[in-house]
mmCIF file of C-alpha atoms in Angstrom:
data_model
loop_
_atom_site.group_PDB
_atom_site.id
_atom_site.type_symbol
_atom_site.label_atom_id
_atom_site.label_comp_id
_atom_site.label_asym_id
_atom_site.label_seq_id
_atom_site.Cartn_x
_atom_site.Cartn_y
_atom_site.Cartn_z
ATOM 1 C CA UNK A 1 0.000 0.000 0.000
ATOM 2 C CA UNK A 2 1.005 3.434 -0.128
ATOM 3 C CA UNK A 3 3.512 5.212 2.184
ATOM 4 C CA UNK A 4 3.017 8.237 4.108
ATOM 5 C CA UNK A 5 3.445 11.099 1.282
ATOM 6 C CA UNK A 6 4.683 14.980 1.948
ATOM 7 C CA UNK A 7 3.915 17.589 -0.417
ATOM 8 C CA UNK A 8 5.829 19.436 -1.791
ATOM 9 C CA UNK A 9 9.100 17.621 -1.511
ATOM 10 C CA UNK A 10 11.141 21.131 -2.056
ATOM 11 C CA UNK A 11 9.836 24.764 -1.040
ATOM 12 C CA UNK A 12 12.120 27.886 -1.334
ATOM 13 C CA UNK A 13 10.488 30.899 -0.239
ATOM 14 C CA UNK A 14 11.921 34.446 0.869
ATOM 15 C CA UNK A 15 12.561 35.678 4.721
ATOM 16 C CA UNK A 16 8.479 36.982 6.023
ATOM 17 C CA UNK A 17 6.812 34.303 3.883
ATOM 18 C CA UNK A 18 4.118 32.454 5.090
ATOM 19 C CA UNK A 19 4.205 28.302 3.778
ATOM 20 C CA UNK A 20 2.282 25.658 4.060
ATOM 21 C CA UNK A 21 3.527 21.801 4.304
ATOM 22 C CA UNK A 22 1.371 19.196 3.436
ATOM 23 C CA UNK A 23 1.540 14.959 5.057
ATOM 24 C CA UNK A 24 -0.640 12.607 3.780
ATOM 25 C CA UNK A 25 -0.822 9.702 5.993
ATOM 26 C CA UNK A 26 -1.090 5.613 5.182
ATOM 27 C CA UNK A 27 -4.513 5.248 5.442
ATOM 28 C CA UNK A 28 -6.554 3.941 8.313
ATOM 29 C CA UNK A 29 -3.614 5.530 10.426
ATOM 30 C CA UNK A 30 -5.293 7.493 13.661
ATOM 31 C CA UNK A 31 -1.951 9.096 14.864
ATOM 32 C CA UNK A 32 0.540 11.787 13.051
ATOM 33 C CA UNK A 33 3.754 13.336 13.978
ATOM 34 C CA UNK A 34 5.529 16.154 12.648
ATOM 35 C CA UNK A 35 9.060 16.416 13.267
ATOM 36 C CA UNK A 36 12.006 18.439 11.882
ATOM 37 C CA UNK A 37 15.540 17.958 10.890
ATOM 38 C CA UNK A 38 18.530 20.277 10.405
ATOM 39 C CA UNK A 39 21.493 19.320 8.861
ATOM 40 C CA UNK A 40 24.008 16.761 10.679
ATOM 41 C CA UNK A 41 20.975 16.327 13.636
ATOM 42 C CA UNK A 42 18.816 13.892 14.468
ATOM 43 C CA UNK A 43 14.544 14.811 13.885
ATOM 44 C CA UNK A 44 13.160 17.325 16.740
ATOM 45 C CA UNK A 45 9.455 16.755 17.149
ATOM 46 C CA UNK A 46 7.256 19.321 16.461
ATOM 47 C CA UNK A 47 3.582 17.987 17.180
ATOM 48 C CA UNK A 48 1.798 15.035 17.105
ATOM 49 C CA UNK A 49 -2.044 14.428 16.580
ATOM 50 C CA UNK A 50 -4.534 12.072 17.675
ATOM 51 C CA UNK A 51 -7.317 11.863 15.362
ATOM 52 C CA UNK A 52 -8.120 15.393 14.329
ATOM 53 C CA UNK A 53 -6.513 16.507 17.855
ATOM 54 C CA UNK A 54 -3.175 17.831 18.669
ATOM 55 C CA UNK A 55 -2.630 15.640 21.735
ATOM 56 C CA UNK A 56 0.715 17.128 22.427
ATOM 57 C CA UNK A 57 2.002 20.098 20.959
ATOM 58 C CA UNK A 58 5.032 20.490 22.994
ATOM 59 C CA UNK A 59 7.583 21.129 20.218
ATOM 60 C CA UNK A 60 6.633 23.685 18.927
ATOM 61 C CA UNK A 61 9.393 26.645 18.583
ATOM 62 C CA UNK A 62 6.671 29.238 19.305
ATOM 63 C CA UNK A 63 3.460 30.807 17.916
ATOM 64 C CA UNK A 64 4.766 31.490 13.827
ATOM 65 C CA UNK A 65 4.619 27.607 13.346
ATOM 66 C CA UNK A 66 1.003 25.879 13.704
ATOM 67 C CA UNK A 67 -0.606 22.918 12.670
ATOM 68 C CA UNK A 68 -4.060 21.278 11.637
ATOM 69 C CA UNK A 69 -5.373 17.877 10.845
ATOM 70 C CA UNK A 70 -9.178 18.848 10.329
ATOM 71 C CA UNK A 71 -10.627 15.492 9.170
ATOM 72 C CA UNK A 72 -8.546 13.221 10.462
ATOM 73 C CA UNK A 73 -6.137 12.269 7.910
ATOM 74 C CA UNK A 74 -4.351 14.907 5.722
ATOM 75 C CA UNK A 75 -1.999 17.577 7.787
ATOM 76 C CA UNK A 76 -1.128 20.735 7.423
ATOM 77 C CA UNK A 77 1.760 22.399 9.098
ATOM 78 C CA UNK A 78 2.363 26.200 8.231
ATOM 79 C CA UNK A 79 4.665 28.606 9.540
ATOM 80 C CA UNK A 80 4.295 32.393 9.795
ATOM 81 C CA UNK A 81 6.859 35.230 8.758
ATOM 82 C CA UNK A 82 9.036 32.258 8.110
ATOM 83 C CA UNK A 83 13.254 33.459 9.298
ATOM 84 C CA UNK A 84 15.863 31.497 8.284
ATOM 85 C CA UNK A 85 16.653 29.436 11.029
ATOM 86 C CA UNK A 86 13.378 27.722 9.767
ATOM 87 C CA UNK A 87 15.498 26.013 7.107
ATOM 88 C CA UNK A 88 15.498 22.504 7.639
ATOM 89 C CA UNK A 89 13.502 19.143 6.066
ATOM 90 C CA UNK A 90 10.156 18.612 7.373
ATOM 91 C CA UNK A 91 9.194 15.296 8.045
ATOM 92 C CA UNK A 92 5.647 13.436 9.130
ATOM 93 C CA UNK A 93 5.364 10.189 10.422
ATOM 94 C CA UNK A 94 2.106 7.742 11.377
ATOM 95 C CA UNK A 95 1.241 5.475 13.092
ATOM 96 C CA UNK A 96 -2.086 3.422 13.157
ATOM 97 C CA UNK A 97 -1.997 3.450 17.073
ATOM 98 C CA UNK A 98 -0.545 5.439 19.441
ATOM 99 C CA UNK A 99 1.362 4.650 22.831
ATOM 100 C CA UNK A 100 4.686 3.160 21.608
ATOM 101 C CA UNK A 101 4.817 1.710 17.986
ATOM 102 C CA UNK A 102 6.839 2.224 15.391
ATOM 103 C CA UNK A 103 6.368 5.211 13.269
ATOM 104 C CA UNK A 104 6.528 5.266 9.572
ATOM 105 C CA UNK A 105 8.162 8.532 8.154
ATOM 106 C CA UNK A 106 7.417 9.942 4.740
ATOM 107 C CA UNK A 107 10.471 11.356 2.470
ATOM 108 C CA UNK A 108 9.731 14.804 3.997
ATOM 109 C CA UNK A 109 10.026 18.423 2.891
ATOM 110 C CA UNK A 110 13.020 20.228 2.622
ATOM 111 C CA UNK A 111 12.634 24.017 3.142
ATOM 112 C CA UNK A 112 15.357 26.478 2.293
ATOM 113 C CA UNK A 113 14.460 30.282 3.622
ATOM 114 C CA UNK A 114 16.238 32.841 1.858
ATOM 115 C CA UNK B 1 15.838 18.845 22.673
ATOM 116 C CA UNK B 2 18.086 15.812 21.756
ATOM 117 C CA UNK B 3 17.407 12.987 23.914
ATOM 118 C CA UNK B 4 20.380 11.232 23.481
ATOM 119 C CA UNK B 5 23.780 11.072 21.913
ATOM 120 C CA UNK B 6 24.913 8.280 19.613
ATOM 121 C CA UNK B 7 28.910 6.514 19.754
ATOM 122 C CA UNK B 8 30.417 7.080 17.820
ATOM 123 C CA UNK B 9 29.669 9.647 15.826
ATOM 124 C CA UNK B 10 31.014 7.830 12.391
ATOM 125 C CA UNK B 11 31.980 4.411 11.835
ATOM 126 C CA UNK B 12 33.637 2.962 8.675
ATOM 127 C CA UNK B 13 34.403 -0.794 8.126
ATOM 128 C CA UNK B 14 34.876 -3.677 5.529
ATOM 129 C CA UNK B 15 32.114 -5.520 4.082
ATOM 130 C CA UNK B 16 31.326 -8.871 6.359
ATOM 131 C CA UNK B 17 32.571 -6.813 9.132
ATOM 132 C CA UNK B 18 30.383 -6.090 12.455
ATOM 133 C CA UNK B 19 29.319 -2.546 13.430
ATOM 134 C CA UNK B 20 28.025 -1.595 16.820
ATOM 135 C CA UNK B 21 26.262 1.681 17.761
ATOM 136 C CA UNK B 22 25.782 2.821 21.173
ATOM 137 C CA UNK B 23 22.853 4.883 22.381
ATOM 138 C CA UNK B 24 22.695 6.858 25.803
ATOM 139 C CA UNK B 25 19.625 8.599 26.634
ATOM 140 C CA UNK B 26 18.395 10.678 30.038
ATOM 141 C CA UNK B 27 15.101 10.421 31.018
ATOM 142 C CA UNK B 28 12.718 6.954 31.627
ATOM 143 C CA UNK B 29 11.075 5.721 28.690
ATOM 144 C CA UNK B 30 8.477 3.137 27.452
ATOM 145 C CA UNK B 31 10.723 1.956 25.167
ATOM 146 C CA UNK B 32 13.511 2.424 22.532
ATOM 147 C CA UNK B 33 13.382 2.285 18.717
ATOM 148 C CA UNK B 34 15.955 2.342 15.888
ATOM 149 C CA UNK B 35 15.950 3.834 12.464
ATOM 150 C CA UNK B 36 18.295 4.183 9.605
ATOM 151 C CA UNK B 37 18.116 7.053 7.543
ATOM 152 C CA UNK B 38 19.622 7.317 3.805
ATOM 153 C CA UNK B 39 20.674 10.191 2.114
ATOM 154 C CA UNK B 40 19.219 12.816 4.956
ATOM 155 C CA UNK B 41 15.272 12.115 4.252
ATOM 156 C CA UNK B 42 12.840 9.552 5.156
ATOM 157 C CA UNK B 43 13.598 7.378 7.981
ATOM 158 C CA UNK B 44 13.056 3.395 8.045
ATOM 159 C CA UNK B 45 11.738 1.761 11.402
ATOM 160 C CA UNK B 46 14.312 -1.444 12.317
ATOM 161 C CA UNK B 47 13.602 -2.815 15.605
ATOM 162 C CA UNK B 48 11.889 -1.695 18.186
ATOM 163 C CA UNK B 49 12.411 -3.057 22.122
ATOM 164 C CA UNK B 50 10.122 -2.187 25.015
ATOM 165 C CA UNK B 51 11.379 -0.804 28.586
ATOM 166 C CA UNK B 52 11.235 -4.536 29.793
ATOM 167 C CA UNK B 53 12.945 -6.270 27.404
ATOM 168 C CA UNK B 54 16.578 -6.463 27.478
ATOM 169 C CA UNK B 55 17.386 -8.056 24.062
ATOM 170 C CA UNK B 56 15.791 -8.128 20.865
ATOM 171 C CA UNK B 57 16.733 -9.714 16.699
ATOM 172 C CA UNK B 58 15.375 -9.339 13.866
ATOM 173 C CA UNK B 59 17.649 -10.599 10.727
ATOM 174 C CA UNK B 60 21.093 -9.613 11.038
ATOM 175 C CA UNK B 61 20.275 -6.852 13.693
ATOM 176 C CA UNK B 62 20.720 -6.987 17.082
ATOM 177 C CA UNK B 63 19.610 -4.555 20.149
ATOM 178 C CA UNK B 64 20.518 -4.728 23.206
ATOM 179 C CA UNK B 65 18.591 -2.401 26.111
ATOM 180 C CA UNK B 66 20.026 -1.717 29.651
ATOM 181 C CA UNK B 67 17.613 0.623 31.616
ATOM 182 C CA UNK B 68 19.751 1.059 34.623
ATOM 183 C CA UNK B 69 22.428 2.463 32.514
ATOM 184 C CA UNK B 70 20.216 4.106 29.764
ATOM 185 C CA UNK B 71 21.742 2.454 26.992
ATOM 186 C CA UNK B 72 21.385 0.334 24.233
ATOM 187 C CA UNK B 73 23.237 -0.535 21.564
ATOM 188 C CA UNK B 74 22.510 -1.716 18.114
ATOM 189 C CA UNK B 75 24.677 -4.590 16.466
ATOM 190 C CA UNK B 76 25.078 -5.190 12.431
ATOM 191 C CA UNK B 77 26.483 -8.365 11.645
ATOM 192 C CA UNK B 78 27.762 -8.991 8.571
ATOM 193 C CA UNK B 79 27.105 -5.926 7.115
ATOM 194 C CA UNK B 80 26.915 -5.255 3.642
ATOM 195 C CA UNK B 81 27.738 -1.818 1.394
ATOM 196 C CA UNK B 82 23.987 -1.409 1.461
ATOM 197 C CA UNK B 83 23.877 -1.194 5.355
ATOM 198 C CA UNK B 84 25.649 2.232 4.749
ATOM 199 C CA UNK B 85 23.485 4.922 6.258
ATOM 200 C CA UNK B 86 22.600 7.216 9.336
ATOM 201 C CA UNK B 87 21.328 5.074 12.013
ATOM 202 C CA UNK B 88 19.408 6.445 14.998
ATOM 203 C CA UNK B 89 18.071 5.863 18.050
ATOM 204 C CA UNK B 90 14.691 6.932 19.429
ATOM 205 C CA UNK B 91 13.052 6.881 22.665
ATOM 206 C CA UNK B 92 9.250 7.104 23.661
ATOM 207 C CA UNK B 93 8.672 8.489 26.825
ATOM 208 C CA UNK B 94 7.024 6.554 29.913
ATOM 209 C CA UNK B 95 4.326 9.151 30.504
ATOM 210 C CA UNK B 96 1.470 10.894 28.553
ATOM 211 C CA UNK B 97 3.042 11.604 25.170
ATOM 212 C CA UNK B 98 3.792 9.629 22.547
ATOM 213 C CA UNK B 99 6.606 11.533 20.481
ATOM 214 C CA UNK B 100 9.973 10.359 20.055
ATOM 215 C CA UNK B 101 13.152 12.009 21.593
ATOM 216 C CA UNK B 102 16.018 11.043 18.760
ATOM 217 C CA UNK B 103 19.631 10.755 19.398
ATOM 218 C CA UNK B 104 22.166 12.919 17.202
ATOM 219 C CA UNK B 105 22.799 9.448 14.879
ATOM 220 C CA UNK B 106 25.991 7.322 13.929
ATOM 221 C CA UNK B 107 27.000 7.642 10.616
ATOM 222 C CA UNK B 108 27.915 4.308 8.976
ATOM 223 C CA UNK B 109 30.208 3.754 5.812
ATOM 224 C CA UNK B 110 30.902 0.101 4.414
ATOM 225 C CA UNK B 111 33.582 -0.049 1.870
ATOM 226 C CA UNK B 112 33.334 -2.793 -0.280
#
């Protein structure tokens, strides 16, 4: 079946921009993740929903970057008056559960702020 | 935050060679996962071992988990140009959330 997809797999966009990043998760999958990753790190997460909830939102850098999940399935995570220290690859991850499984990533996002 | 810290850092060996990567991590979690990472995008799930298990295979991987010391460690056996890759480890916390913490990764090259 199909993998968890990301849309679109490249943005550039200009310092004060606002973008949107899309995840579309395998299907059936109740749980989604976003996480983020600069260069030479490991992911940071970002926020993670539970059904159309954000059940923990914790990662968050602060108020610019927000994220919505209105039906249930498709994502969207946008950021605000986007800086570059925003520059990094985007990646969302489900699961079909939550409390500890594994999550499967999509290819992710990579966004380059000028 | 970074959870934990991979050792080392980088790792090159031989084809048929063994490669071990070490995990440390800080806090108590429900358990510990591993993922390997090509070319700086999507990550693959390997193995994943839960706070009360101590040892875990699947194929020609290995994971070991020591919750007193906060460690685990991930063994390759016989690995193969292919295995070449970031590999990282990931830990879900005990309480209330259900996010994973990763570590900063060990970079593996196999020569051929």
């Amino acid at each position: 079946g199909a993998g968890v997809s990301q849309t679109p797999s490249n943005k550039v966009t200009e310092k004060g921009k606002y973008v949107e990043l899309r995840c579309d998760p395998i299907s059936g999958h109740t749980a989604l993740y976003w996480y983020r990753q600069s260069l030479g790190q490991g992911p940071e997460f970002l926020i993670y929903f539970q059904g159309t909830g954000a059940a923990d939102d914790s990662g968050l850098p602060n108020d610019r970057f927000f994220a919505v999940r209105p039906e249930g399935s498709v994502s969207t995570l946008k950021i605000q008056r986007t800086e570059r220290g925003d520059s990094a690859v985007y990646l969302c991850a489900s699961s079909p559960t939550v409390l500890g499984n594994e999550q499967f990533f999509g290819p992710g996002t990579r966004l380059t702020v000028l | 935050s970074q959870q934990g810290e991979e050792d080392p850092q980088a790792l090159s060996i031989q084809e048929g060679e063994n490669a071990t990567m070490n995990c440390s991590y800080k806090t108590s979690i429900n358990n510990l996962q591993w993922y390997r990472q090509n070319s700086g995008r999507g990550l693959v799930h390997l193995i994943l071992i839960r706070s009360n298990e101590r040892e875990k295979h699947s194929g020609r991987l290995r994971v070991t988990l020591d919750t007193s010391k906060k460690s685990s460690s991930l063994l390759i056996t016989a690995s193969r140009a292919a295995d070449t890759a970031s590999y990282f480890c990931a830990t879900g916390p005990m309480y209330n959330t259900d996010k994973l913490i990763f570590g900063t990764g060990t970079r593996l090259q196999v020569f051929p």
